PDB file of C-alpha atoms in Angstrom:
ATOM      1  CA  MET A 288     -59.973 -22.311  21.875  1.00  0.00           C
ATOM      2  CA  GLU A 289     -59.771 -19.909  24.807  1.00  0.00           C
ATOM      3  CA  TYR A 290     -61.286 -16.449  24.786  1.00  0.00           C
ATOM      4  CA  VAL A 291     -59.418 -13.748  26.652  1.00  0.00           C
ATOM      5  CA  THR A 292     -60.900 -10.365  27.441  1.00  0.00           C
ATOM      6  CA  ALA A 293     -59.109  -7.350  28.834  1.00  0.00           C
ATOM      7  CA  ALA A 294     -62.300  -5.669  30.025  1.00  0.00           C
ATOM      8  CA  PRO A 295     -62.117  -4.900  33.773  1.00  0.00           C
ATOM      9  CA  HIS A 296     -64.864  -5.856  36.192  1.00  0.00           C
ATOM     10  CA  PRO A 297     -65.109  -2.933  38.653  1.00  0.00           C
ATOM     11  CA  ARG A 298     -68.649  -3.799  39.636  1.00  0.00           C
ATOM     12  CA  THR A 299     -67.620  -7.278  40.808  1.00  0.00           C
ATOM     13  CA  GLU A 300     -64.783  -5.864  42.927  1.00  0.00           C
ATOM     14  CA  ALA A 301     -67.032  -3.240  44.549  1.00  0.00           C
ATOM     15  CA  ALA A 302     -69.921  -5.637  45.122  1.00  0.00           C
ATOM     16  CA  GLY A 303     -68.215  -7.376  48.041  1.00  0.00           C
ATOM     17  CA  PRO A 304     -67.899  -4.365  50.414  1.00  0.00           C
ATOM     18  CA  ALA A 305     -71.302  -3.041  49.377  1.00  0.00           C
ATOM     19  CA  ARG A 306     -72.971  -6.371  50.108  1.00  0.00           C
ATOM     20  CA  ALA A 307     -71.166  -6.645  53.450  1.00  0.00           C
ATOM     21  CA  GLY A 308     -72.277  -3.126  54.333  1.00  0.00           C
ATOM     22  CA  ARG A 309     -75.928  -3.866  53.588  1.00  0.00           C
ATOM     23  CA  ARG A 310     -75.932  -7.138  55.500  1.00  0.00           C
ATOM     24  CA  SER A 311     -74.140  -5.720  58.523  1.00  0.00           C
ATOM     25  CA  LEU A 312     -76.457  -2.701  58.546  1.00  0.00           C
ATOM     26  CA  ALA A 313     -79.558  -4.897  58.567  1.00  0.00           C
ATOM     27  CA  ALA A 314     -78.092  -7.145  61.255  1.00  0.00           C
ATOM     28  CA  ALA A 315     -77.095  -4.208  63.475  1.00  0.00           C
ATOM     29  CA  LEU A 316     -80.486  -2.535  63.190  1.00  0.00           C
ATOM     30  CA  LEU A 317     -82.319  -5.764  63.966  1.00  0.00           C
ATOM     31  CA  SER A 318     -80.120  -6.846  66.867  1.00  0.00           C
ATOM     32  CA  GLY A 319     -79.904  -3.351  68.376  1.00  0.00           C
ATOM     33  CA  ALA A 320     -83.620  -2.629  68.286  1.00  0.00           C
ATOM     34  CA  LEU A 321     -84.520  -6.138  69.441  1.00  0.00           C
ATOM     35  CA  GLY A 322     -81.925  -6.089  72.207  1.00  0.00           C
ATOM     36  CA  ALA A 323     -83.175  -2.775  73.617  1.00  0.00           C
ATOM     37  CA  ALA A 324     -86.791  -3.972  73.493  1.00  0.00           C
ATOM     38  CA  VAL A 325     -85.950  -7.283  75.185  1.00  0.00           C
ATOM     39  CA  ALA A 326     -83.945  -5.599  77.945  1.00  0.00           C
ATOM     40  CA  LEU A 327     -86.690  -3.067  78.649  1.00  0.00           C
ATOM     41  CA  LEU A 328     -89.352  -5.771  78.688  1.00  0.00           C
ATOM     42  CA  ALA A 329     -87.335  -7.995  81.014  1.00  0.00           C
ATOM     43  CA  THR A 330     -86.834  -5.243  83.604  1.00  0.00           C
ATOM     44  CA  ARG A 331     -90.609  -4.935  83.988  1.00  0.00           C
ATOM     45  CA  GLN A 332     -91.045  -8.593  84.906  1.00  0.00           C
ATOM     46  CA  ARG A 333     -90.673 -10.442  88.229  1.00  0.00           C
ATOM     47  CA  TRP A 334     -87.036 -11.240  88.939  1.00  0.00           C
ATOM     48  CA  ALA A 335     -87.166 -12.682  92.462  1.00  0.00           C
ATOM     49  CA  GLU A 336     -89.625 -13.830  95.099  1.00  0.00           C
ATOM     50  CA  GLY A 337     -89.571 -14.981  98.705  1.00  0.00           C
ATOM     51  CA  THR A 338     -91.363 -14.748 102.045  1.00  0.00           C
ATOM     52  CA  ALA A 339     -91.050 -12.596 105.132  1.00  0.00           C
ATOM     53  CA  THR A 340     -92.184 -13.505 108.643  1.00  0.00           C
ATOM     54  CA  VAL A 341     -94.808 -10.990 109.811  1.00  0.00           C
ATOM     55  CA  ALA A 342     -96.718 -11.408 113.140  1.00  0.00           C
ATOM     56  CA  GLY A 343     -95.995 -15.100 113.293  1.00  0.00           C
ATOM     57  CA  GLY A 344     -97.024 -15.702 109.682  1.00  0.00           C
ATOM     58  CA  GLU A 345     -95.352 -15.704 106.309  1.00  0.00           C
ATOM     59  CA  PHE A 346     -95.913 -12.835 103.891  1.00  0.00           C
ATOM     60  CA  PRO A 347     -95.071 -13.405 100.185  1.00  0.00           C
ATOM     61  CA  LEU A 348     -92.827 -10.814  98.518  1.00  0.00           C
ATOM     62  CA  THR A 349     -91.882 -10.253  94.895  1.00  0.00           C
ATOM     63  CA  VAL A 350     -89.651  -7.723  93.117  1.00  0.00           C
ATOM     64  CA  ARG A 351     -89.437  -6.687  89.495  1.00  0.00           C
ATOM     65  CA  GLY A 352     -86.267  -6.050  87.578  1.00  0.00           C
ATOM     66  CA  SER A 353     -86.642  -2.297  87.956  1.00  0.00           C
ATOM     67  CA  ASP A 354     -86.770  -2.805  91.748  1.00  0.00           C
ATOM     68  CA  VAL A 355     -83.547  -4.793  91.708  1.00  0.00           C
ATOM     69  CA  THR A 356     -81.551  -2.482  89.430  1.00  0.00           C
ATOM     70  CA  GLY A 357     -82.372   0.340  87.050  1.00  0.00           C
ATOM     71  CA  VAL A 358     -79.119   0.020  85.108  1.00  0.00           C
ATOM     72  CA  PRO A 359     -80.275  -2.401  82.355  1.00  0.00           C
ATOM     73  CA  ALA A 360     -83.293  -0.268  81.430  1.00  0.00           C
ATOM     74  CA  ALA A 361     -81.238   2.934  81.400  1.00  0.00           C
ATOM     75  CA  LEU A 362     -78.484   1.400  79.276  1.00  0.00           C
ATOM     76  CA  ALA A 363     -81.055  -0.070  76.880  1.00  0.00           C
ATOM     77  CA  VAL A 364     -82.386   3.434  76.239  1.00  0.00           C
ATOM     78  CA  VAL A 365     -78.842   4.754  75.795  1.00  0.00           C
ATOM     79  CA  GLY A 366     -78.051   1.925  73.391  1.00  0.00           C
ATOM     80  CA  LEU A 367     -81.166   2.579  71.338  1.00  0.00           C
ATOM     81  CA  ALA A 368     -80.297   6.274  71.104  1.00  0.00           C
ATOM     82  CA  ALA A 369     -76.736   5.402  70.081  1.00  0.00           C
ATOM     83  CA  LEU A 370     -78.048   3.052  67.390  1.00  0.00           C
ATOM     84  CA  VAL A 371     -79.969   5.933  65.821  1.00  0.00           C
ATOM     85  CA  ALA A 372     -77.100   8.389  66.291  1.00  0.00           C
ATOM     86  CA  VAL A 373     -74.714   6.132  64.367  1.00  0.00           C
ATOM     87  CA  PHE A 374     -76.340   7.258  61.130  1.00  0.00           C
ATOM     88  CA  ALA A 375     -76.186  10.954  62.027  1.00  0.00           C
ATOM     89  CA  VAL A 376     -72.397  11.130  62.370  1.00  0.00           C
ATOM     90  CA  ARG A 377     -69.391  10.121  60.319  1.00  0.00           C
ATOM     91  CA  ARG A 378     -65.808   8.956  60.738  1.00  0.00           C
ATOM     92  CA  THR A 379     -64.512   9.549  64.278  1.00  0.00           C
ATOM     93  CA  GLY A 380     -67.959  10.453  65.582  1.00  0.00           C
ATOM     94  CA  ARG A 381     -69.402   7.227  64.233  1.00  0.00           C
ATOM     95  CA  VAL A 382     -66.665   5.184  65.906  1.00  0.00           C
ATOM     96  CA  ALA A 383     -67.338   6.912  69.241  1.00  0.00           C
ATOM     97  CA  VAL A 384     -71.098   6.334  69.029  1.00  0.00           C
ATOM     98  CA  ALA A 385     -70.574   2.706  67.984  1.00  0.00           C
ATOM     99  CA  ALA A 386     -68.308   2.218  70.999  1.00  0.00           C
ATOM    100  CA  LEU A 387     -71.016   3.712  73.233  1.00  0.00           C
ATOM    101  CA  LEU A 388     -73.519   1.250  71.760  1.00  0.00           C
ATOM    102  CA  ALA A 389     -71.197  -1.677  72.485  1.00  0.00           C
ATOM    103  CA  LEU A 390     -70.525  -0.449  76.035  1.00  0.00           C
ATOM    104  CA  SER A 391     -74.271  -0.133  76.638  1.00  0.00           C
ATOM    105  CA  GLY A 392     -74.675  -3.775  75.735  1.00  0.00           C
ATOM    106  CA  ALA A 393     -71.768  -4.853  77.934  1.00  0.00           C
ATOM    107  CA  GLY A 394     -73.112  -2.826  80.864  1.00  0.00           C
ATOM    108  CA  THR A 395     -76.568  -4.343  80.440  1.00  0.00           C
ATOM    109  CA  ILE A 396     -75.086  -7.837  80.536  1.00  0.00           C
ATOM    110  CA  ALA A 397     -73.093  -7.125  83.702  1.00  0.00           C
ATOM    111  CA  ALA A 398     -75.946  -5.416  85.564  1.00  0.00           C
ATOM    112  CA  ALA A 399     -78.542  -8.051  84.656  1.00  0.00           C
ATOM    113  CA  ALA A 400     -76.194 -10.924  85.547  1.00  0.00           C
ATOM    114  CA  HIS A 401     -75.514  -9.346  88.943  1.00  0.00           C
ATOM    115  CA  GLY A 402     -79.234  -8.814  89.539  1.00  0.00           C
ATOM    116  CA  ALA A 403     -79.945 -12.481  88.874  1.00  0.00           C
ATOM    117  CA  THR A 404     -78.514 -13.376  92.298  1.00  0.00           C
ATOM    118  CA  ASP A 405     -79.094 -10.131  94.209  1.00  0.00           C
ATOM    119  CA  SER A 406     -81.469 -10.240  97.218  1.00  0.00           C
ATOM    120  CA  THR A 407     -81.076  -6.638  98.413  1.00  0.00           C
ATOM    121  CA  ALA A 408     -84.417  -5.460  97.045  1.00  0.00           C
ATOM    122  CA  LEU A 409     -86.287  -8.358  98.661  1.00  0.00           C
ATOM    123  CA  ASP A 410     -84.503  -7.825 101.973  1.00  0.00           C
ATOM    124  CA  GLU A 411     -85.590  -4.188 101.944  1.00  0.00           C
ATOM    125  CA  LYS A 412     -89.193  -5.219 101.363  1.00  0.00           C
ATOM    126  CA  ALA A 413     -88.958  -7.808 104.141  1.00  0.00           C
ATOM    127  CA  ALA A 414     -87.681  -5.147 106.534  1.00  0.00           C
ATOM    128  CA  GLN A 415     -90.554  -2.830 105.606  1.00  0.00           C
ATOM    129  CA  ALA A 416     -93.175  -5.568 105.958  1.00  0.00           C
ATOM    130  CA  SER A 417     -91.926  -6.806 109.324  1.00  0.00           C
ATOM    131  CA  GLY A 418     -90.896  -3.488 110.796  1.00  0.00           C
ATOM    132  CA  ASP A 419     -87.478  -4.935 111.599  1.00  0.00           C
ATOM    133  CA  THR A 420     -84.585  -3.288 109.770  1.00  0.00           C
ATOM    134  CA  SER A 421     -82.468  -6.425 110.212  1.00  0.00           C
ATOM    135  CA  ALA A 422     -85.057  -8.776 108.732  1.00  0.00           C
ATOM    136  CA  THR A 423     -84.209 -10.729 105.606  1.00  0.00           C
ATOM    137  CA  VAL A 424     -86.283 -12.633 103.115  1.00  0.00           C
ATOM    138  CA  ASP A 425     -86.805 -16.390 103.437  1.00  0.00           C
ATOM    139  CA  ALA A 426     -87.231 -19.017 100.713  1.00  0.00           C
ATOM    140  CA  LEU A 427     -85.556 -16.770  98.147  1.00  0.00           C
ATOM    141  CA  SER A 428     -85.853 -17.802  94.492  1.00  0.00           C
ATOM    142  CA  HIS A 429     -85.116 -16.099  91.195  1.00  0.00           C
ATOM    143  CA  THR A 430     -86.872 -16.271  87.831  1.00  0.00           C
ATOM    144  CA  GLY A 431     -85.327 -16.467  84.372  1.00  0.00           C
ATOM    145  CA  TRP A 432     -86.079 -12.867  83.423  1.00  0.00           C
ATOM    146  CA  PRO A 433     -82.652 -11.533  84.465  1.00  0.00           C
ATOM    147  CA  TYR A 434     -81.105 -13.837  81.887  1.00  0.00           C
ATOM    148  CA  VAL A 435     -83.537 -12.553  79.277  1.00  0.00           C
ATOM    149  CA  ALA A 436     -82.158  -9.086  80.029  1.00  0.00           C
ATOM    150  CA  VAL A 437     -78.666 -10.534  79.605  1.00  0.00           C
ATOM    151  CA  ALA A 438     -79.692 -11.771  76.150  1.00  0.00           C
ATOM    152  CA  GLY A 439     -80.903  -8.269  75.304  1.00  0.00           C
ATOM    153  CA  GLY A 440     -77.515  -6.913  76.339  1.00  0.00           C
ATOM    154  CA  VAL A 441     -75.779  -9.456  74.111  1.00  0.00           C
ATOM    155  CA  LEU A 442     -77.810  -8.231  71.134  1.00  0.00           C
ATOM    156  CA  LEU A 443     -76.912  -4.615  71.924  1.00  0.00           C
ATOM    157  CA  LEU A 444     -73.256  -5.558  72.201  1.00  0.00           C
ATOM    158  CA  LEU A 445     -73.441  -7.353  68.849  1.00  0.00           C
ATOM    159  CA  ALA A 446     -74.950  -4.266  67.220  1.00  0.00           C
ATOM    160  CA  GLY A 447     -72.134  -2.136  68.627  1.00  0.00           C
ATOM    161  CA  LEU A 448     -69.444  -4.508  67.379  1.00  0.00           C
ATOM    162  CA  LEU A 449     -71.008  -4.560  63.915  1.00  0.00           C
ATOM    163  CA  ALA A 450     -71.068  -0.753  63.902  1.00  0.00           C
ATOM    164  CA  LEU A 451     -67.392  -0.644  64.880  1.00  0.00           C
ATOM    165  CA  ARG A 452     -66.421  -3.146  62.193  1.00  0.00           C
ATOM    166  CA  TYR A 453     -68.628  -2.101  59.274  1.00  0.00           C
ATOM    167  CA  GLY A 454     -69.862   1.374  60.217  1.00  0.00           C
ATOM    168  CA  ARG A 455     -67.615   3.033  57.640  1.00  0.00           C
ATOM    169  CA  LEU A 456     -69.611   1.291  54.896  1.00  0.00           C
ATOM    170  CA  TRP A 457     -72.972   2.537  56.135  1.00  0.00           C
ATOM    171  CA  PRO A 458     -74.724   5.625  54.736  1.00  0.00           C
ATOM    172  CA  ALA A 459     -75.245   8.782  56.790  1.00  0.00           C
ATOM    173  CA  MET A 460     -78.499  10.662  57.199  1.00  0.00           C
ATOM    174  CA  SER A 461     -76.981  14.029  56.350  1.00  0.00           C
ATOM    175  CA  GLY A 462     -75.670  12.869  52.990  1.00  0.00           C
ATOM    176  CA  ARG A 463     -79.145  12.761  51.461  1.00  0.00           C
ATOM    177  CA  TYR A 464     -80.005  16.270  52.470  1.00  0.00           C
ATOM    178  CA  GLU A 465     -76.856  18.099  51.414  1.00  0.00           C
ATOM    179  CA  ARG A 466     -77.431  20.960  49.015  1.00  0.00           C
ATOM    180  CA  GLY A 467     -75.672  21.242  45.725  1.00  0.00           C
ATOM    181  CA  THR A 468     -72.418  23.173  45.595  1.00  0.00           C
ATOM    182  CA  ALA A 469     -73.226  25.016  42.368  1.00  0.00           C
ATOM    183  CA  ARG A 470     -73.716  28.714  42.867  1.00  0.00           C
ATOM    184  CA  PRO A 471     -76.602  30.411  41.123  1.00  0.00           C
ATOM    185  CA  GLY A 472     -75.517  32.682  38.324  1.00  0.00           C
ATOM    186  CA  ARG A 473     -76.580  36.259  37.793  1.00  0.00           C
ATOM    187  CA  ARG A 474     -79.965  36.745  36.315  1.00  0.00           C
ATOM    188  CA  THR A 475     -79.677  38.058  32.778  1.00  0.00           C
ATOM    189  CA  ALA A 476     -82.031  40.578  31.342  1.00  0.00           C
ATOM    190  CA  PRO A 477     -84.629  39.193  28.956  1.00  0.00           C
ATOM    191  CA  ALA A 478     -84.083  39.611  25.259  1.00  0.00           C
ATOM    192  CA  THR A 479     -85.430  42.848  23.827  1.00  0.00           C
ATOM    193  CA  ASP A 480     -87.851  42.777  20.914  1.00  0.00           C
ATOM    194  CA  PRO A 481     -87.410  45.993  18.904  1.00  0.00           C
ATOM    195  CA  ASP A 482     -90.847  45.517  17.365  1.00  0.00           C
ATOM    196  CA  ARG A 483     -92.568  45.950  20.735  1.00  0.00           C
ATOM    197  CA  PRO A 484     -92.753  49.592  21.921  1.00  0.00           C
ATOM    198  CA  GLU A 485     -92.730  48.689  25.597  1.00  0.00           C
ATOM    199  CA  ASP A 486     -89.478  46.710  25.164  1.00  0.00           C
ATOM    200  CA  LEU A 487     -87.966  49.612  23.255  1.00  0.00           C
ATOM    201  CA  TRP A 488     -88.629  52.082  26.109  1.00  0.00           C
ATOM    202  CA  LYS A 489     -87.328  49.586  28.691  1.00  0.00           C
ATOM    203  CA  ALA A 490     -84.095  49.209  26.747  1.00  0.00           C
ATOM    204  CA  LEU A 491     -83.652  52.979  26.539  1.00  0.00           C
ATOM    205  CA  ASP A 492     -84.238  53.262  30.314  1.00  0.00           C
ATOM    206  CA  ARG A 493     -81.464  50.727  30.904  1.00  0.00           C
ATOM    207  CA  GLY A 494     -79.092  52.712  28.671  1.00  0.00           C
ATOM    208  CA  GLU A 495     -79.034  50.043  25.967  1.00  0.00           C
ATOM    209  CA  ASP A 496     -79.198  50.519  22.212  1.00  0.00           C
ATOM    210  CA  PRO A 497     -82.273  48.636  21.030  1.00  0.00           C
ATOM    211  CA  THR A 498     -81.212  48.869  17.405  1.00  0.00           C
ATOM    212  CA  GLY A 499     -77.819  47.221  17.986  1.00  0.00           C
ATOM    213  CA  ALA A 500     -77.053  43.686  16.905  1.00  0.00           C
TER     214      ALA A 500
END
């Protein structure tokens, strides 16, 4: 024998979007914060090294990511700020900030990938060390840190895409601090006790009849 119930299940229908919103929020926060931290860390490491010929000898040279390009570090900071700002705005503003977060990640990827093969910073150091403006670095080699910065940009881009796709399901900071819309009513005068003389005189001063019902 089959049992049929007509009771609706609104909680089951609403659980799907709510669960997706929570999961995407956690994933965006984790990937965005981690991506910005990874990109900033990578730009402080050695990206390339080589040698320059100085007075008949070879002089070792190294450059950090910040010497090669300052774009990844700057965009990582912008992306981190956009990640926080996503929760301070709603609707169109949230879409715009989410797009900025995604663009920060894409820009970090492009700048770090270009810096992985760039020798301009080392050539400038070689020219300074040798005193010859046309000097270039020899035995040029690159480390893996530029690609670590690329990975940080990928995480920032992922956070931005999640914000664009699921941002409408996320809570906003301002919603918790909104004041109630109820207006305070007028303060009513306290009840008068005719048995107390002081209340009797106060009622007469207000023009009220203390003996009335």
